[in-house]
Structure formats: structure tokens, C-alpha cells
Amino acid sequence: MDRSPGRRAWWLRSPWGRAAAAAFAGALPALAFPAPSWWWLAYAALVPWLLLVRSAPTYGRAALDGWLGGAGFILAVHHWLLPSLHVFILVLALLLGALWAPWGLLVRALLGGAPGAGRGAAALVLVPSGWLMVELVRSWEYLGGPWGLLGASQWQLPPALRLASVGGVWLVSLLIVAVNTALAELLARPAVRLPAVAGLLVCALGATAAWYWAPVPRPAGTVRIAVVQPGLTGTPTERLARSEALTRSLAGRGVRLVVWGESSLYRDPVDRPDLAARLAALSRRTGAELLINADAPRNGGPGIYKSAVLIGPDGPTGDRYAKMRLVPFGEYIPLRSVLGWATKVGKAATTDRIRGAHQVVMPVAAAHGLRIGPLVCFETAFPDMSRHLTRDGAQVLVAQSSTSTFQGSWAPLQHASLGALRAAETWRPMVHATLTGVSAVYGPRGERIGEQLGTDRSAAAVYDLPLAEGTSPYVRYGDWAVYTAVGALVLAGAYAGVRALSGRPAPARR
């Protein structure tokens, strides 16, 4: 299927046409995520991009195809930020897209020309490993965090969730890219059909083995919790009144924990005795403790924290957690002295929030000491945070979120879907409570529990949440899939270096 330059399509001969094709090919995998949720597309969505990069006439062009494809991917999975960041989202997409330039070089080196069976087999390991390095680097919180990891597109597929319990979302990403690489080899070079088919069989057998033989959590009873979603209610005062009314409606229903969304209060009840008394009265009336979220200064001091605060029948219990990982530009501006101009072209944060110091596990007395691990909004995207809470003894993961700025976009549903992965990875049920939707609850295997509250709902929902015991392989062994990918790339680099030093020619390419 290789074509000489003279026979290539005009849009491949034109630098601008090829650039547009790379950006479009990079954006294609975004359709596998919610809201479209075409999860099956993920297993072939990278093929056009891989074929384009492997056909690059030079390594420089391959790096550019990787860069522009990466920019297209970032722009597609973050397109809902456009109303907030305006033109700055294009700048961010180009900056983060550069992370895929080395991946483009790797694809060109392994799949370009006429690879033999050895190079074809190596590509099945190294191309997914290179992709995972891109996901790992861009997952750094200061670069935007792990939003849109390819493995996260499989949140509703039980076999993929079982695989996540073994190696986290990283292992799912590796499998998806390996399948795409094998398909690209089959289309581009029928001569490497044997390793490509073998790669597909290994992926299928690995997923099947995880489904049938991976350990599963042990049931450990249930606890009744409730999520309060006030909806778009206008002012903070109106939101509080609606949240109180919905919480009062839960009286007599046996609820032990009521969860409100992120920024449900703009005053800290610890500093406002009148507000603390109102919330304590709600706790007494419902027989449940309340987990609220205050977007406010703490202890009367300067600076604003986003704090999860547990309220009991006597008021604040003293258990609180301040959000540690903040949203770049949404809650603070990195290098504000240089990038502060972003506030003039979009809705970037005018005031930087202050980071919390450490994660917290809270006992809920009303639920016989049930231990919950709070996360705030963006933090549900980070696998390490939920794993850390589980290791510290959390029995339930509780996320408080607010996506009211992005109503009508793909963001609320995509954010809610992350709860399924975190639950499957840790064997701990996950409660995802928002102000305006989407709110959802997931069991210890990542299965959805009860009804999902969409962005059109203002309601309180009650869930009988299944608890579980045991330690998942991912919690026990951590990011072994990432370390394996790093090891494979290091060994491949060492092999190439030894060949270069020994003076042996590289394998011939036809």
C-alpha cells in the first residue's frame, strides 16, 4: 500500500493539506469519549494517524505530523474549554501537542518504509509504550492533568474495567494503542501480517485472561448515601436554600451520608456559627452526616481554599480536606506574571486558590465509622490520588464537583465517567456528586449504581452503595504498566545505541 510521491493524494502532497489531515486524524479518538461514547472506535481511531505518520517523507515531517495530530487530539478532548479560554485554548493545544512529536519519530522509525517481522513485532510494544510516555508527561498537574487518557474511553466496558483493576487506566491505554498499531501494520504492510495478527491475539488473550482470572473484591455489606444536586439555581443564597430543601426531603429514609457538590457554599461553616447551626440541624433531621464543600477563606485568613467539610449533628466534626490539585487557568494561572494575560481573553481565574497540604480519610460516625476518602472535582482524573486514599483505609471514594460553566457540553458526562475507572482500579465504590450534573455512583467493580442525575435535574437521590473488601492488584502493585513501558523504551534505546557503536548497519529499508 506504499505509494510513490507522485501518486499520493493531493492533500498529502500539500504541506497545508497534510497538516490538516494530521490534526483531523489526531482529533478522531475524541469520539470514543462521552458524550458520543463510541468506545469501540478507540480500537481503530489511531490507525489513520499512524498511517499518515509512517508515510512521512522525512523524520522532520513525521515529528510535525505527530505534533499537529497531538494538538488536534488535545483540542478535541478539551473543546468545551473554548468558551472560557477562547483563543488561548489553541495556544495550549499547540504547546501540549508538541509532546507527540517524539512519538511521531518513533512511529516513523518502526513502521516507515518496509518493516520486516522483527521491526513489526517491536512496533507492537514500543509504539504503545511511546504513547503511554506522552500520557504520563501530560498527566502532570501543571500541564493540565490526565484528562482524556485513551484508556478512560472504556469506562463502560466491564472487561476493560477488570483490566484497569490489574494495571490501572495505563494498562487499558497500552492495549488500545497495541491494537491500533497491529491494524495499521495489517493495512500498510501485509508482509508483517504474522506479528500483527500475533499482536492482536495477545491483546485478545490478555483481556480475556483478566476477565476470567483477575481477582475480584469481596462484598462487605452496604451503606445508604444520598447525593444532593441543586441544579442551576442562581445566586449562592438560592443554591443553599435549594440544597437545604432537598436535604430535608431525605428525613426518615435511613441515609447515613449526604454529599453536596463542589463550591456548594461560599462561606466556611467553621467561621460562621449561624451557618454551622443550620447545617447541624439538617444533620439531626436526616440522621446523616453532611459532606459539604466550601469555596472560601479558612479561619478568617487570606486566600481561598476549596474544602470538603464533614458536618455532624453538633456541627463541623473537625474533619476537612482542602483540594490539592488545582485546575490550571480555572483555579490558578501558572506563571501568572507571564501568562496573566489569559484573564483578558477568557474566563481564567482572577484569583489563585490555595492548595491543601495532604489527603485525608474521614470517619462517618452516623455510618458506624465508615471511612470516606474525599476528592474535589479535577482530582478524580488522577489515579494515584484514589489509590493513595484506598491504601490509607478509605472504604468509599467521594468526589465533589461542579461543571456548571460547561453545561450543554461533553464535559459533565466525561467527568462523571471517570468515577467508574477509579472505582474499578481501587475496588472501592465511588460517589460523584455535582451541583448541576452529571452526578453518578459506581460500585466496587466500576458498575453504575442506581440513577444518574443529568444536567437537567434538581434532585436528591438515594443509593444503597455496595461496599467491598480486599486490595486490587493495581492498588497493591501500582503503576507497573508504566514502568514496563519505560523499561521497554530504555532497552530499545540501549539496543540501538549498541548497534550504532558497533558500526553495524541498520536493517535495510526498501
XYZ file of C-alpha atoms in Angstrom:
510
model
C 0.000 0.000 0.000
C 3.023 2.315 -0.132
C 2.673 4.996 -2.753
C 5.309 6.992 -4.550
C 5.206 10.778 -4.023
C 3.728 11.294 -7.459
C 0.768 9.005 -6.764
C -0.119 10.351 -3.317
C -3.346 12.238 -2.854
C -3.070 15.983 -3.384
C -3.779 16.702 0.266
C -0.742 14.617 1.222
C 1.467 16.401 -1.317
C 0.410 19.794 0.036
C 2.061 20.756 3.375
C -1.142 22.508 4.462
C -3.323 19.599 3.395
C -1.117 17.164 5.246
C -1.177 19.381 8.342
C -4.983 19.479 8.279
C -5.099 15.702 7.823
C -2.798 15.197 10.833
C -4.913 17.449 13.056
C -8.115 15.692 11.964
C -6.615 12.234 12.462
C -5.457 13.224 15.947
C -8.907 14.515 16.859
C -10.714 11.337 15.773
C -10.201 9.377 19.060
C -12.159 12.037 20.976
C -15.367 10.447 19.678
C -14.688 7.402 21.861
C -15.227 9.515 24.987
C -18.539 10.762 26.361
C -20.790 12.259 25.220
C -20.669 10.246 21.953
C -19.205 7.299 23.928
C -18.325 5.367 20.790
C -15.967 3.249 22.908
C -15.431 0.718 20.122
C -13.934 3.435 17.905
C -10.902 3.713 20.189
C -9.568 0.393 18.877
C -9.199 1.771 15.339
C -9.254 5.562 15.759
C -5.457 5.902 15.784
C -4.986 3.963 12.544
C -5.349 6.972 10.161
C -2.859 8.951 12.257
C -0.391 6.042 12.354
C -0.629 5.531 8.589
C -0.116 9.228 7.958
C 2.962 9.451 10.197
C 4.565 6.298 8.786
C 4.205 7.729 5.266
C 6.069 10.938 6.145
C 8.862 11.569 3.607
C 11.296 12.678 6.330
C 11.699 12.311 10.062
C 11.124 16.032 10.457
C 7.778 15.716 8.730
C 6.902 12.718 10.929
C 7.616 14.783 14.047
C 5.414 17.573 12.675
C 2.610 15.109 11.901
C 2.871 13.834 15.477
C 2.814 17.375 16.852
C -0.181 18.537 14.811
C -2.062 15.314 15.497
C -1.417 15.772 19.208
C -2.687 19.342 19.006
C -5.831 18.078 17.276
C -6.343 15.475 19.988
C -5.917 17.989 22.833
C -8.229 20.483 21.163
C -10.891 17.826 20.548
C -10.952 16.377 24.081
C -10.862 19.882 25.626
C -13.086 21.696 23.118
C -15.584 22.543 25.865
C -12.991 24.965 27.278
C -13.286 27.192 24.209
C -15.988 29.498 25.708
C -13.775 30.028 28.767
C -10.295 30.292 27.244
C -11.159 31.464 23.713
C -8.030 31.711 21.548
C -5.805 30.610 24.422
C -7.058 27.030 24.017
C -5.300 26.973 20.629
C -2.049 28.029 22.288
C -2.412 25.293 24.908
C -3.218 22.679 22.244
C -0.083 23.554 20.287
C 2.087 23.516 23.403
C 0.796 20.152 24.631
C 0.631 18.730 21.118
C 4.421 19.028 20.925
C 4.592 16.064 23.325
C 3.572 13.806 20.421
C 6.463 14.922 18.173
C 8.876 12.286 19.589
C 6.100 9.715 19.257
C 5.865 10.648 15.575
C 9.595 9.968 15.205
C 9.159 6.590 16.893
C 6.251 5.620 14.625
C 8.222 6.630 11.520
C 11.272 4.651 12.656
C 9.313 1.480 13.394
C 6.548 1.499 10.790
C 8.049 3.562 7.967
C 9.402 2.043 4.785
C 9.118 -1.724 4.569
C 9.473 -3.097 8.091
C 10.306 -6.736 8.498
C 8.842 -9.110 11.033
C 11.303 -8.053 13.743
C 10.610 -4.350 13.388
C 6.884 -5.044 13.126
C 6.952 -7.014 16.377
C 8.983 -4.287 18.106
C 6.443 -1.680 16.997
C 3.661 -3.559 18.783
C 5.500 -2.962 22.066
C 7.302 0.341 21.524
C 4.587 2.406 19.802
C 2.122 1.834 22.700
C 4.950 2.444 25.190
C 5.789 5.747 23.495
C 2.116 6.769 23.596
C 1.997 5.978 27.291
C 5.004 8.239 27.920
C 3.077 11.092 26.311
C 0.073 10.366 28.533
C 2.323 10.209 31.580
C 4.037 13.553 30.913
C 0.874 15.438 30.093
C -0.741 13.973 33.231
C 1.460 16.257 35.319
C -0.974 18.568 37.054
C 0.844 21.699 35.888
C 0.395 20.638 32.253
C -3.329 20.116 32.599
C -3.576 16.712 34.252
C -4.725 13.316 32.946
C -7.918 14.372 31.197
C -8.686 12.307 28.113
C -6.349 9.361 28.715
C -7.165 6.918 25.933
C -7.932 4.106 28.366
C -10.571 6.257 30.058
C -12.769 5.940 26.966
C -13.533 2.344 28.029
C -15.251 3.300 31.294
C -18.473 1.423 30.461
C -16.878 -1.810 29.216
C -16.682 -4.449 32.008
C -13.642 -6.325 30.583
C -11.713 -3.041 30.346
C -12.672 -2.154 33.930
C -11.389 -5.555 35.064
C -8.145 -4.818 33.217
C -7.960 -1.449 34.995
C -8.148 -3.237 38.347
C -4.938 -5.032 37.360
C -2.866 -2.219 35.860
C -4.901 0.951 36.066
C -6.060 3.089 33.179
C -2.480 2.915 31.863
C -2.785 -0.779 31.033
C -6.017 -0.139 29.126
C -4.294 2.596 27.098
C -1.428 0.235 26.246
C -3.827 -2.411 24.958
C -5.800 0.066 22.839
C -2.695 1.501 21.147
C -1.294 -2.003 20.576
C -4.496 -2.998 18.744
C -4.344 0.177 16.623
C -0.698 -0.491 15.788
C -1.435 -4.046 14.689
C -4.291 -2.866 12.460
C -2.071 -0.196 10.906
C 0.561 -2.843 10.139
C -2.005 -5.098 8.509
C -3.210 -2.265 6.270
C 0.182 -0.818 5.388
C 2.439 -3.857 5.096
C 0.820 -7.247 4.518
C 4.378 -8.679 4.713
C 4.275 -8.251 8.514
C 0.919 -9.974 8.793
C 2.283 -12.642 11.165
C 3.470 -10.356 14.009
C 0.433 -8.111 13.543
C -2.012 -10.996 13.873
C 0.020 -12.403 16.755
C -0.184 -8.999 18.470
C -3.958 -8.911 18.096
C -4.210 -12.422 19.540
C -2.020 -11.486 22.513
C -4.201 -8.446 23.232
C -7.371 -10.521 22.990
C -5.972 -13.304 25.168
C -4.658 -10.826 27.739
C -8.023 -9.104 28.057
C -9.794 -12.463 28.245
C -7.406 -13.720 30.924
C -8.006 -10.589 33.001
C -11.761 -11.030 32.650
C -11.775 -14.647 33.747
C -8.887 -14.909 36.195
C -8.178 -11.492 37.683
C -9.229 -11.344 41.358
C -12.418 -9.541 42.315
C -13.396 -7.667 45.500
C -15.240 -9.390 48.343
C -18.684 -7.978 49.233
C -18.781 -6.222 52.610
C -22.358 -5.056 53.080
C -23.992 -1.801 52.005
C -24.375 1.764 53.203
C -27.144 4.181 52.263
C -25.878 7.513 50.975
C -27.563 10.420 49.193
C -26.432 12.941 46.602
C -27.911 16.441 46.599
C -27.815 18.200 43.210
C -29.464 21.648 43.460
C -29.127 22.467 39.750
C -28.850 25.895 38.199
C -30.414 27.921 40.996
C -28.955 31.389 40.518
C -27.257 33.048 43.489
C -25.269 31.217 46.210
C -28.058 32.029 48.668
C -30.658 30.413 46.404
C -28.385 27.405 45.905
C -28.033 26.948 49.667
C -31.792 27.183 50.155
C -32.427 24.601 47.441
C -29.764 22.273 48.854
C -31.313 22.552 52.322
C -34.790 21.782 50.982
C -33.549 18.720 49.093
C -31.643 17.516 52.149
C -34.711 17.891 54.400
C -36.633 15.663 51.999
C -34.269 12.810 52.933
C -35.509 12.605 56.540
C -36.700 9.154 57.530
C -35.083 7.343 54.590
C -32.222 5.761 56.511
C -29.493 7.795 54.830
C -26.140 7.858 56.648
C -24.176 10.302 54.484
C -25.394 13.193 52.339
C -22.955 14.566 49.762
C -23.159 18.076 48.311
C -21.221 19.250 45.258
C -18.119 21.382 44.909
C -18.428 25.041 45.931
C -21.834 24.322 47.449
C -21.034 27.091 49.960
C -19.111 30.342 49.618
C -18.734 30.663 53.377
C -16.856 28.307 55.667
C -19.214 26.948 58.366
C -16.266 26.705 60.771
C -16.032 30.512 60.681
C -19.804 31.123 60.606
C -21.608 29.763 63.716
C -25.007 30.606 62.258
C -24.325 28.584 59.116
C -22.850 25.718 61.145
C -26.017 25.622 63.270
C -28.240 25.419 60.162
C -26.218 22.543 58.760
C -26.135 20.735 62.109
C -29.932 20.976 62.247
C -30.093 19.316 58.812
C -27.829 16.533 60.071
C -30.063 15.927 63.085
C -33.210 15.963 60.963
C -31.928 13.432 58.421
C -29.922 11.286 60.845
C -26.987 11.582 58.437
C -23.735 13.480 58.320
C -23.269 16.040 55.555
C -20.187 16.403 53.389
C -20.321 19.962 52.097
C -17.749 21.927 50.105
C -16.746 25.480 50.984
C -15.079 27.712 48.400
C -13.948 30.285 50.938
C -11.145 31.634 53.130
C -10.292 29.499 56.134
C -10.079 30.608 59.757
C -10.581 34.194 58.690
C -7.220 34.254 56.947
C -6.272 35.416 53.443
C -6.567 33.177 50.424
C -9.355 30.883 49.283
C -9.447 27.114 49.703
C -11.827 24.557 48.255
C -12.531 22.475 51.339
C -14.587 19.346 51.905
C -16.039 19.709 55.427
C -17.896 16.996 57.332
C -20.915 18.211 59.324
C -22.475 16.162 62.138
C -25.461 16.745 64.455
C -23.284 19.030 66.612
C -21.800 20.984 63.717
C -18.441 20.634 61.932
C -16.699 17.468 63.096
C -13.192 18.814 62.572
C -12.617 16.570 59.563
C -11.821 18.568 56.442
C -9.835 18.259 53.254
C -8.566 21.130 51.090
C -8.205 20.497 47.378
C -4.591 19.802 46.493
C -4.549 19.686 42.709
C -5.993 22.787 41.169
C -7.211 23.304 37.618
C -4.689 25.319 35.577
C -6.244 28.618 34.490
C -9.584 27.632 36.040
C -8.432 27.912 39.681
C -4.998 29.446 39.287
C -2.791 30.746 36.495
C 0.636 29.119 36.267
C 3.378 31.728 35.948
C 0.791 34.454 36.384
C 3.405 37.149 35.773
C 3.914 35.740 32.261
C 0.515 34.210 31.426
C -1.760 36.565 33.333
C -2.969 37.989 30.042
C -5.183 34.888 29.757
C -7.699 36.659 32.027
C -8.204 39.272 29.305
C -9.161 36.805 26.567
C -11.252 34.331 28.541
C -12.646 33.325 31.919
C -9.346 32.364 33.512
C -9.024 32.604 37.300
C -8.717 36.162 38.535
C -7.578 34.898 41.973
C -5.383 31.892 42.636
C -6.834 29.298 45.002
C -4.561 27.863 47.717
C -3.554 24.197 47.685
C -4.196 21.783 50.513
C -1.243 20.037 52.131
C -2.238 16.355 52.255
C -5.037 13.871 51.612
C -7.489 12.982 54.378
C -9.621 9.944 55.241
C -12.713 10.874 57.270
C -14.723 8.577 59.598
C -18.508 8.988 59.349
C -19.944 8.345 62.820
C -23.522 8.100 61.538
C -22.434 5.150 59.366
C -20.694 3.280 62.191
C -17.305 4.795 61.440
C -17.394 4.287 57.669
C -14.171 5.785 56.280
C -14.537 8.025 53.234
C -11.842 9.492 51.019
C -12.819 12.904 49.585
C -11.635 14.203 46.230
C -12.575 17.555 44.734
C -13.548 17.825 41.060
C -10.424 17.655 38.845
C -8.750 15.276 41.286
C -10.855 12.324 40.136
C -8.760 12.292 36.952
C -5.625 11.309 38.914
C -5.335 7.536 39.533
C -2.658 7.988 42.199
C -4.923 10.038 44.484
C -7.691 7.450 44.752
C -5.087 4.697 45.135
C -3.453 6.617 47.996
C -6.784 7.073 49.778
C -7.521 3.359 49.433
C -4.162 2.455 50.916
C -4.960 4.783 53.825
C -8.135 2.843 54.577
C -10.872 4.642 52.640
C -13.905 2.400 52.133
C -15.758 4.837 49.860
C -14.325 7.432 47.468
C -16.362 10.631 47.379
C -15.914 13.259 44.674
C -17.439 16.740 44.880
C -17.583 18.516 41.559
C -19.033 21.469 39.692
C -19.213 21.727 35.910
C -21.903 24.411 35.763
C -19.687 26.523 33.479
C -19.773 23.766 30.875
C -23.469 22.855 30.796
C -24.517 21.625 27.378
C -21.020 20.335 26.553
C -19.388 16.903 26.731
C -17.545 17.811 29.945
C -20.116 16.829 32.651
C -20.662 13.295 31.353
C -16.980 12.724 30.631
C -16.094 13.895 34.121
C -18.679 11.619 35.714
C -17.384 8.641 33.725
C -14.003 8.861 35.472
C -15.649 7.573 38.655
C -16.132 4.156 37.054
C -12.399 3.826 36.409
C -11.365 4.988 39.870
C -13.807 2.512 41.447
C -12.593 -0.380 39.297
C -8.934 0.442 39.917
C -9.301 0.520 43.708
C -12.206 -1.885 44.406
C -13.871 0.960 46.287
C -17.290 2.415 45.391
C -17.231 5.948 44.063
C -19.758 8.737 44.651
C -19.563 11.596 42.140
C -21.731 14.487 43.380
C -22.102 17.731 41.441
C -24.012 20.979 41.732
C -25.604 20.823 38.293
C -24.917 17.330 36.932
C -23.847 14.851 35.894
C -23.931 13.085 39.293
C -23.361 9.322 39.360
C -22.474 6.461 41.707
C -20.372 3.398 40.897
C -19.845 0.075 42.656
C -16.512 -1.577 43.529
C -16.120 -3.066 40.037
C -16.918 0.188 38.263
C -20.537 -0.742 37.591
C -23.055 2.096 37.741
C -25.413 2.030 40.710
C -28.926 3.472 40.501
C -29.979 6.502 38.530
C -27.700 9.102 37.035
C -28.647 12.749 37.637
C -28.287 14.614 34.371
C -27.671 18.306 33.855
C -31.426 18.935 33.609
C -32.127 17.671 37.153
C -32.513 19.390 40.514
C -32.957 16.496 42.908
C -31.771 14.386 45.816
C -31.057 10.747 45.006
C -30.591 7.869 47.463
C -28.269 4.939 46.775
C -27.662 1.654 48.580
C -23.948 1.574 47.994
C -22.252 -1.855 47.951
C -19.034 -1.948 49.971
C -16.102 -4.241 49.303
C -13.026 -5.667 50.971
C -9.675 -6.651 49.549
C -6.800 -4.976 47.751
C -6.854 -4.742 43.969
C -3.690 -5.621 42.031
C -3.435 -2.001 40.912
C -3.547 -0.678 44.469
C -1.050 -3.342 45.576
C 1.456 -3.037 42.737
C 0.858 0.494 41.484
C 1.899 1.766 38.062
C 3.747 -1.344 36.941
C 2.397 -0.916 33.405
C 4.088 2.485 33.185
C 7.388 1.099 34.483
C 7.205 -1.761 31.971
C 6.716 0.725 29.125
C 9.663 2.795 30.336
C 11.795 -0.342 30.544
C 10.888 -1.383 27.012
C 11.847 2.025 25.617
C 15.113 2.075 27.569
C 16.074 -1.395 26.334
C 15.206 -0.446 22.756
C 17.292 2.727 23.043
C 20.213 0.769 24.500
C 19.991 -1.779 21.687
C 20.001 0.955 19.068
C 22.943 2.626 20.799
C 24.971 -0.609 20.889
C 24.311 -1.201 17.192
C 25.425 2.332 16.388
C 28.631 1.982 18.439
C 29.452 -1.382 16.915
C 29.172 0.083 13.459
C 26.610 -2.444 12.336
C 24.273 -1.047 9.685
C 20.641 -0.613 10.481
C 18.265 -3.144 8.884
C 17.702 -2.351 5.242
C 14.543 -0.473 4.347
C 13.038 -0.877 0.931
